[in-house]
Amino acid sequence: MKCKRCGQQAEVELPSHNAAFCRDCFFVFFQRQVEKAIKKWQMFKPHEHILVAVSGGKDSLALWDILVKLGYRVSGLFVDLKIEGFSEKAREKVEKFAHQRQGHLIILDLAEEGIAIPWVVKYTRKTPCSICGQIKRYYFNHIAYKNKFQVLATGHNLDDEASRLLANVLRWQMPYLIEQSPILPSVYGFAKKVKPLYRLGEYETAAYAFLRGIDYFAGSCPYSKGATFLRYKQYMNQLELEFPGTKLDFYEGFLKKIGPLFQSSVKKNQDLHLCPECGYPTIAPQCGICRLKHKIKNGKE
Ligand code: Q46
Ligand code: ZN
């Protein structure tokens, strides 16, 4: 198969774009998709300092890599969840990546915070992934906000967004649908959040990471077994296989037709105040993470 841009031997085939590219032209394609996302949603300006949340996986390291390549000022944030046989390997990859590129990396250790994931799952009725997601969001936001980063970027890709959209639409989860935009503005104590890879699928980010020689962590978290979000990804993959381009059409269609309506109805957070203990925005007297920390501490004593 020939490269769609230059006619040389193609290395990456992309049925969803009805195209195939050689290595160099694939890099051009990848970069353009990211630039398009940044420009369309005005994610950040050239001088702004970006905090990229990195997990050690292909998406977040590819994001850090491409943003540096595009000339942005970037720092990485790794939250060490302390999940045995998983977190230490992921951390190793992130540290190696940052060291090789002399990138600035912030590491937050959840054991030092008294809220390591294996401890937490014993003290909550929520699923491990839902509580883990809540804790990660808390620290991503907290660190971005406290350290005055203008924006927090995450490596969510098209597969993540399309499968999440499918799950949210099937249950008409309006509060979650409102937040399914590639950009969330900074409001009362919350950092601005962006997803520059939202136009690129999992296969594309994996191909980019591989071809760029990024040594990423490909292991899976022990808590992810049977997680529902993986099933929605499989359903979307089946649709994509039969009808190439479905994922992008589905998510882009949502943003175009319905997204602006949801955006205008984002509640103004009048009920929020800052947690007296940690300063995080909450509607309860004390934020959920501080309450959880106390629960764990008291349970251990
Ligand atoms: S790390 Fe956390 Fe994931 Fe593990 S517990 Fe679930 S959410 S699967 S991305
Ligand atoms: Zn708090």
mmCIF file of C-alpha atoms and ligand atoms in Angstrom:
data_model
loop_
_atom_site.group_PDB
_atom_site.id
_atom_site.type_symbol
_atom_site.label_atom_id
_atom_site.label_comp_id
_atom_site.label_asym_id
_atom_site.label_seq_id
_atom_site.Cartn_x
_atom_site.Cartn_y
_atom_site.Cartn_z
ATOM 1 C CA MET A 1 0.000 0.000 0.000
ATOM 2 C CA LYS A 2 1.220 3.500 -0.872
ATOM 3 C CA CYS A 3 1.340 6.582 1.353
ATOM 4 C CA LYS A 4 -1.563 8.913 0.587
ATOM 5 C CA ARG A 5 0.642 12.022 0.850
ATOM 6 C CA CYS A 6 3.930 11.128 -0.840
ATOM 7 C CA GLY A 7 3.357 7.829 -2.637
ATOM 8 C CA GLN A 8 6.135 5.946 -0.769
ATOM 9 C CA GLN A 9 5.590 2.576 0.915
ATOM 10 C CA ALA A 10 2.986 3.066 3.677
ATOM 11 C CA GLU A 11 3.664 1.920 7.249
ATOM 12 C CA VAL A 12 0.411 2.889 8.979
ATOM 13 C CA GLU A 13 -3.014 2.115 7.568
ATOM 14 C CA LEU A 14 -5.952 4.195 8.840
ATOM 15 C CA PRO A 15 -9.283 2.863 7.503
ATOM 16 C CA SER A 16 -11.228 5.460 9.519
ATOM 17 C CA HIS A 17 -9.572 8.191 7.417
ATOM 18 C CA ASN A 18 -9.533 6.077 4.278
ATOM 19 C CA ALA A 19 -5.767 6.589 4.195
ATOM 20 C CA ALA A 20 -2.345 5.023 4.707
ATOM 21 C CA PHE A 21 0.883 6.875 5.500
ATOM 22 C CA CYS A 22 4.636 6.345 5.510
ATOM 23 C CA ARG A 23 6.322 7.114 8.826
ATOM 24 C CA ASP A 24 7.107 10.790 8.163
ATOM 25 C CA CYS A 25 3.715 11.566 6.672
ATOM 26 C CA PHE A 26 2.007 9.793 9.594
ATOM 27 C CA PHE A 27 3.854 12.158 11.961
ATOM 28 C CA VAL A 28 2.564 15.093 9.891
ATOM 29 C CA PHE A 29 -0.985 13.668 10.044
ATOM 30 C CA PHE A 30 -0.746 13.112 13.823
ATOM 31 C CA GLN A 31 0.647 16.596 14.464
ATOM 32 C CA ARG A 32 -2.073 18.204 12.335
ATOM 33 C CA GLN A 33 -4.835 16.428 14.248
ATOM 34 C CA VAL A 34 -3.402 17.747 17.525
ATOM 35 C CA GLU A 35 -2.922 21.266 16.140
ATOM 36 C CA LYS A 36 -6.470 21.229 14.800
ATOM 37 C CA ALA A 37 -7.853 20.257 18.216
ATOM 38 C CA ILE A 38 -5.802 22.951 20.008
ATOM 39 C CA LYS A 39 -6.800 25.658 17.530
ATOM 40 C CA LYS A 40 -10.468 24.763 17.236
ATOM 41 C CA TRP A 41 -11.053 24.776 20.983
ATOM 42 C CA GLN A 42 -8.421 27.425 21.831
ATOM 43 C CA MET A 43 -6.948 25.021 24.334
ATOM 44 C CA PHE A 44 -3.869 27.054 25.179
ATOM 45 C CA LYS A 45 -1.607 29.821 23.922
ATOM 46 C CA PRO A 46 2.081 29.403 22.989
ATOM 47 C CA HIS A 47 3.440 31.012 26.189
ATOM 48 C CA GLU A 48 1.184 29.132 28.623
ATOM 49 C CA HIS A 49 2.594 26.524 30.993
ATOM 50 C CA ILE A 50 0.852 23.162 30.526
ATOM 51 C CA LEU A 51 0.637 20.392 33.096
ATOM 52 C CA VAL A 52 0.239 16.988 31.416
ATOM 53 C CA ALA A 53 -1.170 14.199 33.561
ATOM 54 C CA VAL A 54 0.884 11.109 32.697
ATOM 55 C CA SER A 55 0.127 7.498 33.553
ATOM 56 C CA GLY A 56 3.121 5.854 31.841
ATOM 57 C CA GLY A 57 0.858 4.600 29.029
ATOM 58 C CA LYS A 58 1.101 5.400 25.318
ATOM 59 C CA ASP A 59 -1.481 8.194 25.191
ATOM 60 C CA SER A 60 -0.194 10.496 27.904
ATOM 61 C CA LEU A 61 3.484 10.050 26.953
ATOM 62 C CA ALA A 62 2.625 10.622 23.275
ATOM 63 C CA LEU A 63 0.822 13.803 24.354
ATOM 64 C CA TRP A 64 3.795 15.072 26.353
ATOM 65 C CA ASP A 65 6.064 14.256 23.386
ATOM 66 C CA ILE A 66 3.971 16.025 20.731
ATOM 67 C CA LEU A 67 3.376 19.130 22.857
ATOM 68 C CA VAL A 68 7.128 19.534 23.396
ATOM 69 C CA LYS A 69 7.659 18.925 19.662
ATOM 70 C CA LEU A 70 5.161 21.703 18.953
ATOM 71 C CA GLY A 71 7.200 24.051 21.157
ATOM 72 C CA TYR A 72 4.979 24.261 24.231
ATOM 73 C CA ARG A 73 6.241 24.603 27.798
ATOM 74 C CA VAL A 74 5.208 21.362 29.493
ATOM 75 C CA SER A 75 5.572 19.698 32.893
ATOM 76 C CA GLY A 76 4.424 16.162 33.672
ATOM 77 C CA LEU A 77 2.414 14.978 36.672
ATOM 78 C CA PHE A 78 2.415 11.328 37.734
ATOM 79 C CA VAL A 79 0.121 10.203 40.521
ATOM 80 C CA ASP A 80 1.541 7.015 42.035
ATOM 81 C CA LEU A 81 -1.570 5.005 42.918
ATOM 82 C CA LYS A 82 0.450 2.356 44.812
ATOM 83 C CA ILE A 83 -1.256 -0.552 43.053
ATOM 84 C CA GLU A 84 1.105 -3.504 43.462
ATOM 85 C CA GLY A 85 2.730 -4.899 40.319
ATOM 86 C CA PHE A 86 1.361 -1.980 38.310
ATOM 87 C CA SER A 87 2.181 1.465 39.658
ATOM 88 C CA GLU A 88 5.910 0.910 40.176
ATOM 89 C CA LYS A 89 6.349 -0.240 36.547
ATOM 90 C CA ALA A 90 4.338 2.691 35.200
ATOM 91 C CA ARG A 91 6.338 5.113 37.375
ATOM 92 C CA GLU A 92 9.612 3.703 36.057
ATOM 93 C CA LYS A 93 8.557 4.424 32.458
ATOM 94 C CA VAL A 94 7.478 7.967 33.282
ATOM 95 C CA GLU A 95 10.705 8.718 35.154
ATOM 96 C CA LYS A 96 12.758 7.322 32.275
ATOM 97 C CA PHE A 97 10.810 9.395 29.726
ATOM 98 C CA ALA A 98 11.241 12.602 31.730
ATOM 99 C CA HIS A 99 14.926 11.903 32.393
ATOM 100 C CA GLN A 100 15.723 11.203 28.708
ATOM 101 C CA ARG A 101 14.076 14.437 27.628
ATOM 102 C CA GLN A 102 15.104 16.463 30.659
ATOM 103 C CA GLY A 103 11.455 17.213 31.234
ATOM 104 C CA HIS A 104 10.099 18.594 34.494
ATOM 105 C CA LEU A 105 8.174 15.871 36.329
ATOM 106 C CA ILE A 106 6.046 16.158 39.466
ATOM 107 C CA ILE A 107 5.362 12.900 41.315
ATOM 108 C CA LEU A 108 2.604 12.588 43.857
ATOM 109 C CA ASP A 109 2.693 9.488 46.046
ATOM 110 C CA LEU A 110 -0.747 8.431 47.283
ATOM 111 C CA ALA A 111 0.722 6.403 50.167
ATOM 112 C CA GLU A 112 2.346 9.596 51.468
ATOM 113 C CA GLU A 113 -1.051 11.267 51.127
ATOM 114 C CA GLY A 114 -2.625 8.474 53.207
ATOM 115 C CA ILE A 115 -4.949 7.475 50.378
ATOM 116 C CA ALA A 116 -3.269 4.671 48.344
ATOM 117 C CA ILE A 117 -5.804 2.917 46.088
ATOM 118 C CA PRO A 118 -5.546 -0.568 47.705
ATOM 119 C CA TRP A 119 -6.388 1.017 51.107
ATOM 120 C CA VAL A 120 -9.207 3.094 49.671
ATOM 121 C CA VAL A 121 -11.084 0.216 48.045
ATOM 122 C CA LYS A 122 -11.636 -1.289 51.502
ATOM 123 C CA TYR A 123 -13.344 1.848 52.796
ATOM 124 C CA THR A 124 -15.820 2.637 50.052
ATOM 125 C CA ARG A 125 -18.756 0.982 48.355
ATOM 126 C CA LYS A 126 -17.828 2.572 45.024
ATOM 127 C CA THR A 127 -16.048 0.484 42.373
ATOM 128 C CA PRO A 128 -12.219 0.764 42.428
ATOM 129 C CA CYS A 129 -12.219 2.608 39.085
ATOM 130 C CA SER A 130 -14.804 5.145 40.127
ATOM 131 C CA ILE A 131 -13.002 6.045 43.365
ATOM 132 C CA CYS A 132 -9.598 5.942 41.639
ATOM 133 C CA GLY A 133 -10.932 8.331 38.967
ATOM 134 C CA GLN A 134 -12.235 10.688 41.656
ATOM 135 C CA ILE A 135 -8.886 10.704 43.484
ATOM 136 C CA LYS A 136 -6.908 11.277 40.285
ATOM 137 C CA ARG A 137 -9.182 14.150 39.227
ATOM 138 C CA TYR A 138 -8.759 15.708 42.680
ATOM 139 C CA TYR A 139 -4.946 15.655 42.579
ATOM 140 C CA PHE A 140 -4.665 16.623 38.904
ATOM 141 C CA ASN A 141 -6.810 19.634 39.579
ATOM 142 C CA HIS A 142 -5.311 20.481 42.936
ATOM 143 C CA ILE A 143 -1.722 20.410 41.701
ATOM 144 C CA ALA A 144 -2.499 22.324 38.512
ATOM 145 C CA TYR A 145 -4.413 24.965 40.439
ATOM 146 C CA LYS A 146 -2.042 25.321 43.390
ATOM 147 C CA ASN A 147 1.048 25.518 41.169
ATOM 148 C CA LYS A 148 -0.624 28.067 38.904
ATOM 149 C CA PHE A 149 -0.442 26.058 35.695
ATOM 150 C CA GLN A 150 -2.670 27.723 33.118
ATOM 151 C CA VAL A 151 -4.038 24.423 31.917
ATOM 152 C CA LEU A 152 -4.185 20.714 32.678
ATOM 153 C CA ALA A 153 -3.951 18.376 29.666
ATOM 154 C CA THR A 154 -4.904 14.708 29.720
ATOM 155 C CA GLY A 155 -4.199 11.982 27.149
ATOM 156 C CA HIS A 156 -7.834 10.976 26.558
ATOM 157 C CA ASN A 157 -8.148 9.760 22.981
ATOM 158 C CA LEU A 158 -11.058 9.281 20.594
ATOM 159 C CA ASP A 159 -11.718 5.729 21.815
ATOM 160 C CA ASP A 160 -12.035 6.998 25.396
ATOM 161 C CA GLU A 161 -14.385 9.816 24.421
ATOM 162 C CA ALA A 162 -16.578 7.861 21.984
ATOM 163 C CA SER A 163 -17.035 4.905 24.356
ATOM 164 C CA ARG A 164 -17.766 7.214 27.285
ATOM 165 C CA LEU A 165 -20.263 9.085 25.155
ATOM 166 C CA LEU A 166 -21.969 5.821 24.242
ATOM 167 C CA ALA A 167 -22.238 4.821 27.914
ATOM 168 C CA ASN A 168 -23.537 8.264 28.931
ATOM 169 C CA VAL A 169 -26.065 8.472 26.112
ATOM 170 C CA LEU A 170 -27.449 5.004 26.789
ATOM 171 C CA ARG A 171 -28.289 6.096 30.331
ATOM 172 C CA TRP A 172 -28.902 9.773 29.510
ATOM 173 C CA GLN A 173 -26.403 10.813 32.153
ATOM 174 C CA MET A 174 -26.887 14.551 31.673
ATOM 175 C CA PRO A 175 -24.321 15.777 34.263
ATOM 176 C CA TYR A 176 -21.647 13.604 32.645
ATOM 177 C CA LEU A 177 -22.696 14.569 29.112
ATOM 178 C CA ILE A 178 -22.240 18.224 30.009
ATOM 179 C CA GLU A 179 -18.609 17.468 30.837
ATOM 180 C CA GLN A 180 -17.858 15.562 27.635
ATOM 181 C CA SER A 181 -16.250 18.476 25.903
ATOM 182 C CA PRO A 182 -12.533 18.489 24.871
ATOM 183 C CA ILE A 183 -12.188 21.632 26.981
ATOM 184 C CA LEU A 184 -13.542 22.619 30.377
ATOM 185 C CA PRO A 185 -12.950 26.212 31.434
ATOM 186 C CA SER A 186 -11.421 27.145 34.770
ATOM 187 C CA VAL A 187 -14.227 27.801 37.236
ATOM 188 C CA TYR A 188 -14.151 28.472 40.957
ATOM 189 C CA GLY A 189 -11.151 26.475 42.211
ATOM 190 C CA PHE A 190 -11.061 24.134 39.216
ATOM 191 C CA ALA A 191 -8.220 24.262 36.685
ATOM 192 C CA LYS A 192 -8.893 24.563 32.954
ATOM 193 C CA LYS A 193 -8.835 21.063 31.427
ATOM 194 C CA VAL A 194 -8.139 20.031 27.833
ATOM 195 C CA LYS A 195 -7.895 16.831 25.774
ATOM 196 C CA PRO A 196 -5.685 17.558 22.731
ATOM 197 C CA LEU A 197 -5.727 13.910 21.497
ATOM 198 C CA TYR A 198 -9.500 13.661 21.220
ATOM 199 C CA ARG A 199 -9.383 13.375 17.398
ATOM 200 C CA LEU A 200 -6.919 10.463 17.455
ATOM 201 C CA GLY A 201 -7.827 6.838 18.129
ATOM 202 C CA GLU A 202 -6.014 4.376 20.350
ATOM 203 C CA TYR A 203 -4.394 2.674 17.368
ATOM 204 C CA GLU A 204 -3.050 6.012 16.140
ATOM 205 C CA THR A 205 -1.554 7.021 19.499
ATOM 206 C CA ALA A 206 0.001 3.545 19.843
ATOM 207 C CA ALA A 207 1.484 3.801 16.334
ATOM 208 C CA TYR A 208 2.825 7.296 17.119
ATOM 209 C CA ALA A 209 4.394 6.181 20.409
ATOM 210 C CA PHE A 210 5.938 3.116 18.774
ATOM 211 C CA LEU A 211 7.320 4.980 15.744
ATOM 212 C CA ARG A 212 8.692 7.771 17.958
ATOM 213 C CA GLY A 213 10.502 5.162 20.072
ATOM 214 C CA ILE A 214 8.606 6.028 23.264
ATOM 215 C CA ASP A 215 9.136 3.310 25.848
ATOM 216 C CA TYR A 216 5.674 3.215 27.422
ATOM 217 C CA PHE A 217 3.991 0.908 29.925
ATOM 218 C CA ALA A 218 1.558 -1.479 28.243
ATOM 219 C CA GLY A 219 0.456 -3.467 31.316
ATOM 220 C CA SER A 220 -3.108 -3.367 32.564
ATOM 221 C CA CYS A 221 -4.297 -2.455 36.016
ATOM 222 C CA PRO A 222 -5.495 -5.436 38.117
ATOM 223 C CA TYR A 223 -8.686 -3.522 38.957
ATOM 224 C CA SER A 224 -9.606 -3.087 35.289
ATOM 225 C CA LYS A 225 -10.727 -6.732 34.883
ATOM 226 C CA GLY A 226 -14.406 -6.711 33.989
ATOM 227 C CA ALA A 227 -14.603 -2.898 34.147
ATOM 228 C CA THR A 228 -17.617 -1.722 32.154
ATOM 229 C CA PHE A 229 -15.720 1.021 30.308
ATOM 230 C CA LEU A 230 -13.706 -1.693 28.523
ATOM 231 C CA ARG A 231 -16.909 -3.307 27.267
ATOM 232 C CA TYR A 232 -18.145 -0.025 25.768
ATOM 233 C CA LYS A 233 -14.791 0.281 24.004
ATOM 234 C CA GLN A 234 -15.268 -3.177 22.529
ATOM 235 C CA TYR A 235 -18.756 -2.266 21.275
ATOM 236 C CA MET A 236 -17.405 0.882 19.647
ATOM 237 C CA ASN A 237 -14.576 -1.126 18.075
ATOM 238 C CA GLN A 238 -17.080 -3.527 16.543
ATOM 239 C CA LEU A 239 -19.006 -0.629 15.034
ATOM 240 C CA GLU A 240 -15.793 0.977 13.796
ATOM 241 C CA LEU A 241 -14.751 -2.276 12.118
ATOM 242 C CA GLU A 242 -17.994 -2.487 10.196
ATOM 243 C CA PHE A 243 -18.359 1.240 9.576
ATOM 244 C CA PRO A 244 -14.923 2.943 9.553
ATOM 245 C CA GLY A 245 -15.102 6.514 10.850
ATOM 246 C CA THR A 246 -17.986 5.838 13.268
ATOM 247 C CA LYS A 247 -16.101 6.903 16.401
ATOM 248 C CA LEU A 248 -15.068 10.284 15.023
ATOM 249 C CA ASP A 249 -18.494 10.926 13.457
ATOM 250 C CA PHE A 250 -20.244 9.988 16.704
ATOM 251 C CA TYR A 251 -18.135 12.213 18.957
ATOM 252 C CA GLU A 252 -17.739 15.106 16.513
ATOM 253 C CA GLY A 253 -21.467 14.950 15.749
ATOM 254 C CA PHE A 254 -22.236 15.211 19.449
ATOM 255 C CA LEU A 255 -19.937 18.213 19.833
ATOM 256 C CA LYS A 256 -21.363 19.974 16.804
ATOM 257 C CA LYS A 257 -25.050 19.368 17.316
ATOM 258 C CA ILE A 258 -25.561 18.901 21.005
ATOM 259 C CA GLY A 259 -22.377 20.052 22.726
ATOM 260 C CA PRO A 260 -23.063 23.815 22.549
ATOM 261 C CA LEU A 261 -26.486 23.340 24.147
ATOM 262 C CA PHE A 262 -24.981 21.439 27.023
ATOM 263 C CA GLN A 263 -22.194 23.979 27.338
ATOM 264 C CA SER A 264 -24.648 26.818 27.831
ATOM 265 C CA SER A 265 -26.404 24.922 30.572
ATOM 266 C CA VAL A 266 -23.263 24.262 32.667
ATOM 267 C CA LYS A 267 -24.308 25.170 36.142
ATOM 268 C CA LYS A 268 -22.604 28.167 37.633
ATOM 269 C CA ASN A 269 -21.356 26.364 40.701
ATOM 270 C CA GLN A 270 -23.155 28.767 43.066
ATOM 271 C CA ASP A 271 -23.312 26.063 45.711
ATOM 272 C CA LEU A 272 -19.570 25.498 45.775
ATOM 273 C CA HIS A 273 -17.268 26.638 48.551
ATOM 274 C CA LEU A 274 -13.683 25.687 49.372
ATOM 275 C CA CYS A 275 -13.036 22.695 51.654
ATOM 276 C CA PRO A 276 -11.813 24.170 54.978
ATOM 277 C CA GLU A 277 -9.149 21.487 55.226
ATOM 278 C CA CYS A 278 -7.579 21.352 51.763
ATOM 279 C CA GLY A 279 -9.092 24.229 49.762
ATOM 280 C CA TYR A 280 -10.746 22.034 47.121
ATOM 281 C CA PRO A 281 -14.133 23.164 45.770
ATOM 282 C CA THR A 282 -17.009 21.167 47.230
ATOM 283 C CA ILE A 283 -20.716 21.426 47.978
ATOM 284 C CA ALA A 284 -20.375 19.406 51.225
ATOM 285 C CA PRO A 285 -19.008 20.855 54.486
ATOM 286 C CA GLN A 286 -15.793 18.916 53.794
ATOM 287 C CA CYS A 287 -14.590 17.564 50.416
ATOM 288 C CA GLY A 288 -14.972 13.858 49.571
ATOM 289 C CA ILE A 289 -11.237 13.194 49.531
ATOM 290 C CA CYS A 290 -10.646 14.690 53.009
ATOM 291 C CA ARG A 291 -13.582 12.637 54.330
ATOM 292 C CA LEU A 292 -12.097 9.498 52.780
ATOM 293 C CA LYS A 293 -8.667 10.225 54.249
ATOM 294 C CA HIS A 294 -10.195 10.482 57.742
ATOM 295 C CA LYS A 295 -12.128 7.263 57.258
ATOM 296 C CA ILE A 296 -8.943 5.396 56.308
ATOM 297 C CA LYS A 297 -6.962 6.963 59.163
ATOM 298 C CA ASN A 298 -9.597 6.121 61.768
ATOM 299 C CA GLY A 299 -10.036 2.602 60.383
ATOM 300 C CA LYS A 300 -6.317 1.945 60.646
ATOM 301 C CA GLU A 301 -6.000 3.158 64.241
HETATM 302 S S1 Q46 B 1 -5.798 2.802 37.301
HETATM 303 FE FE1 Q46 B 1 -7.578 3.341 38.506
HETATM 304 FE FE2 Q46 B 1 -7.556 2.816 35.906
HETATM 305 FE FE3 Q46 B 1 -6.858 0.898 37.670
HETATM 306 S S2 Q46 B 1 -8.292 1.412 39.306
HETATM 307 FE FE4 Q46 B 1 -9.410 1.655 37.388
HETATM 308 S S3 Q46 B 1 -9.165 3.824 37.019
HETATM 309 S S4 Q46 B 1 -8.169 0.661 35.895
HETATM 310 S S5 Q46 B 1 -7.243 4.060 34.111
HETATM 311 ZN ZN ZN B 2 -10.672 18.690 51.350
#
